GROMACS .gro file of C-alpha atoms in nm:
model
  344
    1UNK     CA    1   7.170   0.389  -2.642
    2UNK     CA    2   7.456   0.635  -2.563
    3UNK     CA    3   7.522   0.772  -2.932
    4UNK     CA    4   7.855   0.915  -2.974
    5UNK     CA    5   8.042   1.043  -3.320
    6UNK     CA    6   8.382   1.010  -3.401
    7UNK     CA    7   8.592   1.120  -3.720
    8UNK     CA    8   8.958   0.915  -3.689
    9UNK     CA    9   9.156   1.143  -3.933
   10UNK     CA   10   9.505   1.113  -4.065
   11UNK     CA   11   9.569   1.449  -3.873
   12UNK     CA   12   9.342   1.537  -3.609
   13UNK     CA   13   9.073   1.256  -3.361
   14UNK     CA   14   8.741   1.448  -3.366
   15UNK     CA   15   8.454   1.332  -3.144
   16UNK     CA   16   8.143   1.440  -3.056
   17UNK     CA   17   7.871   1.292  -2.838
   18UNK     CA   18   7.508   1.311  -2.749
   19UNK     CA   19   7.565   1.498  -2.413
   20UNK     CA   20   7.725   1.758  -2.581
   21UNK     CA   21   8.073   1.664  -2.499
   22UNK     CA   22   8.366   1.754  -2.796
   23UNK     CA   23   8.684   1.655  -2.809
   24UNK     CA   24   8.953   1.729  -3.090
   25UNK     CA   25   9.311   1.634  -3.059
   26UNK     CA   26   9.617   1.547  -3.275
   27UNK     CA   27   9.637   1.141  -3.400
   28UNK     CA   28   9.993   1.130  -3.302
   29UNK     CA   29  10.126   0.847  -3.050
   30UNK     CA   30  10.407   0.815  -2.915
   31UNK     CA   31  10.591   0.613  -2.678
   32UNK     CA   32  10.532   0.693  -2.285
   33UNK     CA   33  10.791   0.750  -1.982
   34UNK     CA   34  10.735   0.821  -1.595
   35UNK     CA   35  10.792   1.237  -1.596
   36UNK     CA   36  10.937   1.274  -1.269
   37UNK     CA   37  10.965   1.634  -1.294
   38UNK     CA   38  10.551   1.740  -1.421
   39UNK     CA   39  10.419   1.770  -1.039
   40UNK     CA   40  10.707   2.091  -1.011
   41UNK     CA   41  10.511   2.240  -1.326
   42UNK     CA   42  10.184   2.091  -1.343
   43UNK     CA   43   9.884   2.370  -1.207
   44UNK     CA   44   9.504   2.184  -1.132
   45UNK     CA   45   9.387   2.354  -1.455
   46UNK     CA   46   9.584   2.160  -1.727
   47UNK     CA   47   9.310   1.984  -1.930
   48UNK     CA   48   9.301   1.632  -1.930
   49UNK     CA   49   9.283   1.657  -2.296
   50UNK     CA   50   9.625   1.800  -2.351
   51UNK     CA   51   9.779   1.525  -2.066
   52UNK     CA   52   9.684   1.197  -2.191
   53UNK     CA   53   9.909   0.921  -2.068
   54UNK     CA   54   9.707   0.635  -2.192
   55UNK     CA   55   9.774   0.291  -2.032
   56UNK     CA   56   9.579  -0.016  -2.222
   57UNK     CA   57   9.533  -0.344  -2.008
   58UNK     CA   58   9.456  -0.604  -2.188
   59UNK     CA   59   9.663  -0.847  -2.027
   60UNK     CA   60   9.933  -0.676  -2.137
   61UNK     CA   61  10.005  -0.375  -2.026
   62UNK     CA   62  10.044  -0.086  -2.239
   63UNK     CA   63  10.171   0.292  -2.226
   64UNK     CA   64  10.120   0.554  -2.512
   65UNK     CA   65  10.145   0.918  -2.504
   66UNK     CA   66   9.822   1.069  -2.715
   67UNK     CA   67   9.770   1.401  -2.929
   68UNK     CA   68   9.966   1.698  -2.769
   69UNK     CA   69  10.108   1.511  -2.481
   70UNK     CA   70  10.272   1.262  -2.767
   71UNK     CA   71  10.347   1.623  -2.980
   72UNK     CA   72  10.502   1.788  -2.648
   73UNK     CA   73  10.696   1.509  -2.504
   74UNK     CA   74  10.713   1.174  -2.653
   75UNK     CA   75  11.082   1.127  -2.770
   76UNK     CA   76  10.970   0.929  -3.126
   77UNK     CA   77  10.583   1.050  -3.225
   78UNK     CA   78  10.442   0.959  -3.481
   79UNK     CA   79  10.127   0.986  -3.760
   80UNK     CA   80   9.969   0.656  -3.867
   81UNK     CA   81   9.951   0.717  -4.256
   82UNK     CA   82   9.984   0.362  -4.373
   83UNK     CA   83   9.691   0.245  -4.567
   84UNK     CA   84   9.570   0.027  -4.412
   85UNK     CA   85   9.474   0.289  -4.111
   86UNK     CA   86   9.217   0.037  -3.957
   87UNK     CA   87   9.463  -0.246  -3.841
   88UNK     CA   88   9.700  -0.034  -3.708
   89UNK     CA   89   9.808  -0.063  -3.345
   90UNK     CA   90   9.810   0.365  -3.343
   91UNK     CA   91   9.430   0.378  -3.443
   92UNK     CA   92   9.297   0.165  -3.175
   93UNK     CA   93   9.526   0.353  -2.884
   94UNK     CA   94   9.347   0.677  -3.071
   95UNK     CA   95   9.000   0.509  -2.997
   96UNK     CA   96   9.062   0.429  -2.657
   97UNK     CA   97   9.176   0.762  -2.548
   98UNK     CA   98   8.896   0.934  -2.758
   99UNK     CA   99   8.618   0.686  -2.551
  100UNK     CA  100   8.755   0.722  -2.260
  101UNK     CA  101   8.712   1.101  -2.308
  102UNK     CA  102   8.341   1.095  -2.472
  103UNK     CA  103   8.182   0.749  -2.282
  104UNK     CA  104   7.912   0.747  -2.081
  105UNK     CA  105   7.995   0.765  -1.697
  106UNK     CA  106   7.674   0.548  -1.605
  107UNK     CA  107   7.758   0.189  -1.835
  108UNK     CA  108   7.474   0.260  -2.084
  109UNK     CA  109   7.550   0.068  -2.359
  110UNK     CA  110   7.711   0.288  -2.677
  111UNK     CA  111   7.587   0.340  -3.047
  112UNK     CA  112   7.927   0.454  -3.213
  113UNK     CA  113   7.897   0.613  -3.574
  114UNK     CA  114   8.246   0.647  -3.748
  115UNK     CA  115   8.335   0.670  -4.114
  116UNK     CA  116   8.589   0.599  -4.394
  117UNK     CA  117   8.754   0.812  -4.695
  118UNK     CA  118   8.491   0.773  -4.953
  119UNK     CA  119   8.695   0.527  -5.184
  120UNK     CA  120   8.788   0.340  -4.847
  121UNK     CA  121   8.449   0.341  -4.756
  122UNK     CA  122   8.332   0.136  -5.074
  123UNK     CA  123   8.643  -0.087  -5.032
  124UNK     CA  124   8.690  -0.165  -4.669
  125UNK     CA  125   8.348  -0.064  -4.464
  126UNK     CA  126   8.277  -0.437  -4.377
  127UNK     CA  127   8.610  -0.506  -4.216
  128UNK     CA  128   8.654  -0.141  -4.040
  129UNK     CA  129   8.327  -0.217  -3.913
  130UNK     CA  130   8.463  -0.618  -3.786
  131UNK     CA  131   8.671  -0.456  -3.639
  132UNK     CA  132   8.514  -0.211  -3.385
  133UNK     CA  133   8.241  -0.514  -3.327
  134UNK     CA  134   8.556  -0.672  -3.210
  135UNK     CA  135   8.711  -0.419  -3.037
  136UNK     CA  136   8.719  -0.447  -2.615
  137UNK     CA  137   8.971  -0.293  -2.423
  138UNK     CA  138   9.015  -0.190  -2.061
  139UNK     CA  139   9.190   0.126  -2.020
  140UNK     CA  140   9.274   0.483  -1.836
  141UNK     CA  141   9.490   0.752  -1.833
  142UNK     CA  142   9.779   0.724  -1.583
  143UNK     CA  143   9.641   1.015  -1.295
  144UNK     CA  144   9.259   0.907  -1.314
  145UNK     CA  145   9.312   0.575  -1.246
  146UNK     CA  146   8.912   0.514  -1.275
  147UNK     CA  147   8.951   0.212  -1.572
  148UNK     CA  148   8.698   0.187  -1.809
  149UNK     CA  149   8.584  -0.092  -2.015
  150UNK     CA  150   8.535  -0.002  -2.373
  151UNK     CA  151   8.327  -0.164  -2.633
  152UNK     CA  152   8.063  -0.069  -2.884
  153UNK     CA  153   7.668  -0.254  -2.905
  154UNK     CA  154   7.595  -0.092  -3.215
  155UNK     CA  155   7.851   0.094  -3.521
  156UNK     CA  156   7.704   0.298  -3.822
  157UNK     CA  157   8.023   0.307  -4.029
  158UNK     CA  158   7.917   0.620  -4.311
  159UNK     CA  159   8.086   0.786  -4.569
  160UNK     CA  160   8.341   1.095  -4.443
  161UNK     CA  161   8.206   1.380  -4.668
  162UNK     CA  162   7.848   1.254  -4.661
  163UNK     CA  163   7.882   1.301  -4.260
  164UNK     CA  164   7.963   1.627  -4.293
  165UNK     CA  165   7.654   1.715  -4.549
  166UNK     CA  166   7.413   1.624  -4.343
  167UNK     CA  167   7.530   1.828  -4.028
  168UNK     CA  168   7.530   2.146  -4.328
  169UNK     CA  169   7.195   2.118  -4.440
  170UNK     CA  170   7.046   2.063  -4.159
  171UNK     CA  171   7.113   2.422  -4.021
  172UNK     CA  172   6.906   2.564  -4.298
  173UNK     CA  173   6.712   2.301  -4.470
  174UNK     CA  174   6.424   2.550  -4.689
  175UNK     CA  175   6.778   2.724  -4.823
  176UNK     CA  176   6.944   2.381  -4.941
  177UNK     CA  177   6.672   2.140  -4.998
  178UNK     CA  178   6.595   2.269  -5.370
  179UNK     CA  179   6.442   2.018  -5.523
  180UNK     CA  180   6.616   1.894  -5.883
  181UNK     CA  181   6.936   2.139  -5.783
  182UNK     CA  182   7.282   1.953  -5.652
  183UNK     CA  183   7.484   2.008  -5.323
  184UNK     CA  184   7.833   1.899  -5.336
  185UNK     CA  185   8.085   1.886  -5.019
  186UNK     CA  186   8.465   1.911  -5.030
  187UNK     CA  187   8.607   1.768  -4.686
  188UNK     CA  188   8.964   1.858  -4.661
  189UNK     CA  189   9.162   1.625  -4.410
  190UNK     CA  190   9.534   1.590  -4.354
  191UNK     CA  191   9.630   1.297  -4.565
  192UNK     CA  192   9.317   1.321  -4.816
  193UNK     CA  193   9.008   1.551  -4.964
  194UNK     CA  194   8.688   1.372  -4.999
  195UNK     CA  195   8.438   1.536  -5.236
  196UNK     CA  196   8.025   1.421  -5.229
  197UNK     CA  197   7.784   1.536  -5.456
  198UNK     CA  198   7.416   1.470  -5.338
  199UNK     CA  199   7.117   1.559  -5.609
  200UNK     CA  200   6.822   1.687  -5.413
  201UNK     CA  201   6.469   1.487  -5.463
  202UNK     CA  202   6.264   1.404  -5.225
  203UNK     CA  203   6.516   1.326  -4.986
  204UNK     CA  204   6.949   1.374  -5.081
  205UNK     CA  205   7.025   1.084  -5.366
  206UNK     CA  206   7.409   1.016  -5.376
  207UNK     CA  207   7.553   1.081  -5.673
  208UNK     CA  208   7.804   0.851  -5.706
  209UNK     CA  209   7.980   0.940  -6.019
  210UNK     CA  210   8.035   1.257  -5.875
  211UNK     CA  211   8.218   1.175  -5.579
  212UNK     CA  212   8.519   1.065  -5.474
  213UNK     CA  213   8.854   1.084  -5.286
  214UNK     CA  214   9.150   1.264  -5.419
  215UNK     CA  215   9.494   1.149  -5.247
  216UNK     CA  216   9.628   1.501  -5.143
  217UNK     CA  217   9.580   1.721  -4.822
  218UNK     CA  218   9.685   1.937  -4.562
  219UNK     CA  219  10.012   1.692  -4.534
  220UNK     CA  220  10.123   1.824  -4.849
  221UNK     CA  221  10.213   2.142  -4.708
  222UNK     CA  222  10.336   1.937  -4.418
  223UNK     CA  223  10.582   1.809  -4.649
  224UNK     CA  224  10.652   2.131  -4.892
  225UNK     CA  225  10.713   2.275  -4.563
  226UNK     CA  226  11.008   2.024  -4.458
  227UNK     CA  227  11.180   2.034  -4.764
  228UNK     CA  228  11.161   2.444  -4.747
  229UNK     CA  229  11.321   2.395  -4.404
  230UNK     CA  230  11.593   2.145  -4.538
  231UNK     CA  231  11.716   2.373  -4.802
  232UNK     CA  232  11.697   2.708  -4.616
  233UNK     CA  233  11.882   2.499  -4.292
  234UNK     CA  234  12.031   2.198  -4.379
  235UNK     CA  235  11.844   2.053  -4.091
  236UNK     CA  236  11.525   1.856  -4.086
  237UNK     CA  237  11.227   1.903  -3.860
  238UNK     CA  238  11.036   1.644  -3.614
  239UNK     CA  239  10.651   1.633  -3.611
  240UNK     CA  240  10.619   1.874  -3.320
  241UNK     CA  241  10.858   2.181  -3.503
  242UNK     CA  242  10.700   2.116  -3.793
  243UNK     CA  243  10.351   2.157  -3.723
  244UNK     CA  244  10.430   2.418  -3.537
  245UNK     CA  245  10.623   2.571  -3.856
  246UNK     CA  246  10.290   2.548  -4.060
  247UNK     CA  247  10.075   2.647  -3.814
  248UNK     CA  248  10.287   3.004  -3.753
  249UNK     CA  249  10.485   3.042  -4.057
  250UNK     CA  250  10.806   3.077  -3.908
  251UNK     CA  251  11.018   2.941  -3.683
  252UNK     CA  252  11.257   3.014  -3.407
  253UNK     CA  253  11.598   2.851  -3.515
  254UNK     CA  254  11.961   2.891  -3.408
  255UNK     CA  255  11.953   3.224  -3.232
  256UNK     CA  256  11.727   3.369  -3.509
  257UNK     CA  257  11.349   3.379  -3.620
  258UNK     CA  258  11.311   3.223  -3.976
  259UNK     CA  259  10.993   3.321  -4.144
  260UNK     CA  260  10.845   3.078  -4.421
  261UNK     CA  261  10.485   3.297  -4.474
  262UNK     CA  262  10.483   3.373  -4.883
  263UNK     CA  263  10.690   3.029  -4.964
  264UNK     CA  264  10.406   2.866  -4.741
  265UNK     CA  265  10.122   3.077  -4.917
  266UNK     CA  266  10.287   2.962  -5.238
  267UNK     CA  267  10.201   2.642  -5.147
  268UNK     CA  268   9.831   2.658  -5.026
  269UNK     CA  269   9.737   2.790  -5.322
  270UNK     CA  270   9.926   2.492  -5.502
  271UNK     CA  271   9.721   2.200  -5.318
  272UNK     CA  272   9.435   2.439  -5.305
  273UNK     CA  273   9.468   2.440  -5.716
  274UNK     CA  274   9.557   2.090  -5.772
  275UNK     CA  275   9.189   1.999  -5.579
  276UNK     CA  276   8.995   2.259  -5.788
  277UNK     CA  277   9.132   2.090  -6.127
  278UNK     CA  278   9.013   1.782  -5.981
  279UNK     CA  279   8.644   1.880  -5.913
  280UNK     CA  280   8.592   2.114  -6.193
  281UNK     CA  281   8.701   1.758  -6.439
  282UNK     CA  282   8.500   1.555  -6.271
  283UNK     CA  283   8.183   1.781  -6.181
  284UNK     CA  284   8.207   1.937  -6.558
  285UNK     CA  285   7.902   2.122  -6.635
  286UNK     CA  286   7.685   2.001  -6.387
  287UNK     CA  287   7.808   2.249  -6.177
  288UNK     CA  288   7.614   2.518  -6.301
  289UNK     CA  289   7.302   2.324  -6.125
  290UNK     CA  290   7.494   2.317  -5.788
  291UNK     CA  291   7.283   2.500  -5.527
  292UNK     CA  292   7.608   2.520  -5.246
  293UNK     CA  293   7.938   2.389  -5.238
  294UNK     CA  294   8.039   2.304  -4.867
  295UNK     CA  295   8.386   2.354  -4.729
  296UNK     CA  296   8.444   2.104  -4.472
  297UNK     CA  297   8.725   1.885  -4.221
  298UNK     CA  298   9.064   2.089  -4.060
  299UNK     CA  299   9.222   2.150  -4.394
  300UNK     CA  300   8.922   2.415  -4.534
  301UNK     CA  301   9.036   2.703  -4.304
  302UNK     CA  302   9.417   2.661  -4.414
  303UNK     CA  303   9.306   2.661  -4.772
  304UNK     CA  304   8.933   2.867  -4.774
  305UNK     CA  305   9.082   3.176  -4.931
  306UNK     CA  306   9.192   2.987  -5.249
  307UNK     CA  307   8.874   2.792  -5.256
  308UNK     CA  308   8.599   2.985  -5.286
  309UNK     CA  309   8.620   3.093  -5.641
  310UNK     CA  310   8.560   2.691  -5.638
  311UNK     CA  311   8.205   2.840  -5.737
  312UNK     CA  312   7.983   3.137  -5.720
  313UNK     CA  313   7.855   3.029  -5.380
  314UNK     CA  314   8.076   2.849  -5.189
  315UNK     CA  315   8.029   2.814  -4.816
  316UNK     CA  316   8.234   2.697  -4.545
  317UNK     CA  317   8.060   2.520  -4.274
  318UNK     CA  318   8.071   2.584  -3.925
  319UNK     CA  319   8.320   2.466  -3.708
  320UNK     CA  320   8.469   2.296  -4.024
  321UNK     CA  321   8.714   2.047  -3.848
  322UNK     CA  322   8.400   1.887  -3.647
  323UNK     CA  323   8.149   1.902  -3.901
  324UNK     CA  324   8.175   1.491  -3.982
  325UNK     CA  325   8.177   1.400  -3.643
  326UNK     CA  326   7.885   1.635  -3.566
  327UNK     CA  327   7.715   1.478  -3.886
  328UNK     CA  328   7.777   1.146  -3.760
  329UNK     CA  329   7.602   1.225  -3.427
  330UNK     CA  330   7.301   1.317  -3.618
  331UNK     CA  331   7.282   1.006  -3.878
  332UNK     CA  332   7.273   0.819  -3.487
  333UNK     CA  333   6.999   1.031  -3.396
  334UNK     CA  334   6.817   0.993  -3.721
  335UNK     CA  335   6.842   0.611  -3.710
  336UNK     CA  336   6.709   0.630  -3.350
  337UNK     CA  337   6.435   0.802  -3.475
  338UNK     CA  338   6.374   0.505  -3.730
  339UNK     CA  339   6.384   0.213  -3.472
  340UNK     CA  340   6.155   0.446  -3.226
  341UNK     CA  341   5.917   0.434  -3.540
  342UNK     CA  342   5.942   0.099  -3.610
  343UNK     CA  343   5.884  -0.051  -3.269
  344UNK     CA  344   5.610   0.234  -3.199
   0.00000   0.00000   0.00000
């Protein structure tokens, strides 16, 4: 089986599969028009990535603008932060666009591993996991008109943070794998931060007690941000200004550049200390037996610099913002492994 891993944030689609292939984009939709005008500014080198017109046919046919094409052009874009993330019509345009980009050309048939927030994950694993077993669609993006038939023959659905562990110890598993000693992950996303603790015995027990999902992310700055804005302006900002706002600090605005960097620092190290009261009242003082404490997902560069005094040897992992999706690939490969076994 094709295995492919996919992280469906709040803020950013990450995918990875087993030929190597990444893809990382924006999970903002929006709604689609014919642009007359791209073939005057369109070169052959524009990725497909940043262009994705996504048309869904399922007897119906449907037009979305995904990630940065949606964040460039669509007139009304839009993040899908209601909670119930897994029946919303913006989550399965986000999957087909992120298959269509990671599927195997040749028809094989697909072992997709996903996951949920961590309290999600307890709470709504069985019907995330429906589903995907139910999902079929035929799509393509409008320019590559070769249609594609997605569907999935086997889905791992696994815990966010614990995704991202396992692609963290495994580049260095002598230096992690102390046995009786604790590894705990903090995954940063957009919407929320997931935190894991796993006590090392003979293989990584979950400790549940010490894990869990705090409702605050990178969208808090997002929204500190706005307001800022507002009150400097009088104005308020779409999705596109405003990530860009965050992203750059300032902003070009009526005839002048406004620049936001210490307000926005300010904040960081708010969220930043809002999630470190959390962990150090739930971990307590079982953090003095913590081997490594992981920074992981899109929100750990943003906030790293107030972070690592999290703990005397706090780490960020590499290539934070894929590091579930990465870890997701390998729990496919590891369960491979375990069926090879068994039928061998």
């Amino acid at each position: 089986m094709f295995k492919i891993g996919l992280d469906l944030g709040y803020g950013y689609v990450k995918g990875v599969n087993e030929a190597g292939k990444t893809v990382v984009f924006p999970s903002l939709i929006g709604n689609a028009y014919e642009r007359n005008l791209k073939i005057l500014f369109e070169n052959g080198f524009e990725r497909k990535i940043d262009n994705m017109h996504l048309i869904i046919m399922n007897g119906q046919k449907q037009e979305y603008f995904v990630g940065e094409l949606a964040r460039r052009e669509s007139r009304n874009v839009s993040y899908a932060f209601d909670e119930d993330k897994i029946n919303h019509p913006n989550t399965k345009a986000l999957i087909a666009a992120s298959c269509l980009l990671l599927f195997p050309e040749d028809g094989r048939p697909v072992h997709l591993v996903t996951g949920l927030p961590l309290e999600q994950y307890i709470h709504k694993k069985e019907e995330f996991k429906e589903m995907l077993k139910d999902y079929k669609t035929i799509a393509c993006f409008k320019g590559d008109e070769r249609v594609k038939g997605i569907k999935f023959d086997k889905i791992t659905i696994f815990p966010q943070a614990a995704g991202a562990v396992y692609f963290a110890v495994m580049e260095d598993l002598h230096r992690y794998l102390v046995k009786g000693s604790y590894l705990g992950l903090v995954d940063i996303g957009f919407k929320t931060t997931d935190f894991i603790v796993f006590l090392v015995e003979d293989r990584l027990v979950l400790r549940e007690d010490l894990s869990g999902t705090i409702d605050l992310g990178i969208s808090a700055v997002y929204n500190a941000a706005d307001k800022l804005f507002t009150q400097k302006t009088g104005s308020k900002l779409d999705v596109p200004e405003l990530m860009r706002l965050t992203a750059d600090g300032k902003i070009f605005f009526k005839g002048k550049q406004l620049n936001f960097t210490e307000e926005l620092k300010n904040i960081k190290a708010e969220t930043a200390r809002v999630i470190k009261d959390r962990l150090k009242a739930v971990w307590g003082n079982k953090l003095d037996f913590f081997n490594t404490v992981f920074l992981a997902g899109g929100g750990s560069k943003d906030l790293q610099e107030f972070l690592n005094d999290i703990y005397e040897n706090t780490v960020i992992v590499k290539d934070p913002q894929l590091a579930n999706a990465r870890g997701f690939l390998k729990v496919a490969e590891l369960e491979e492994k375990k069926t090879n076994t068994k039928e061998g």
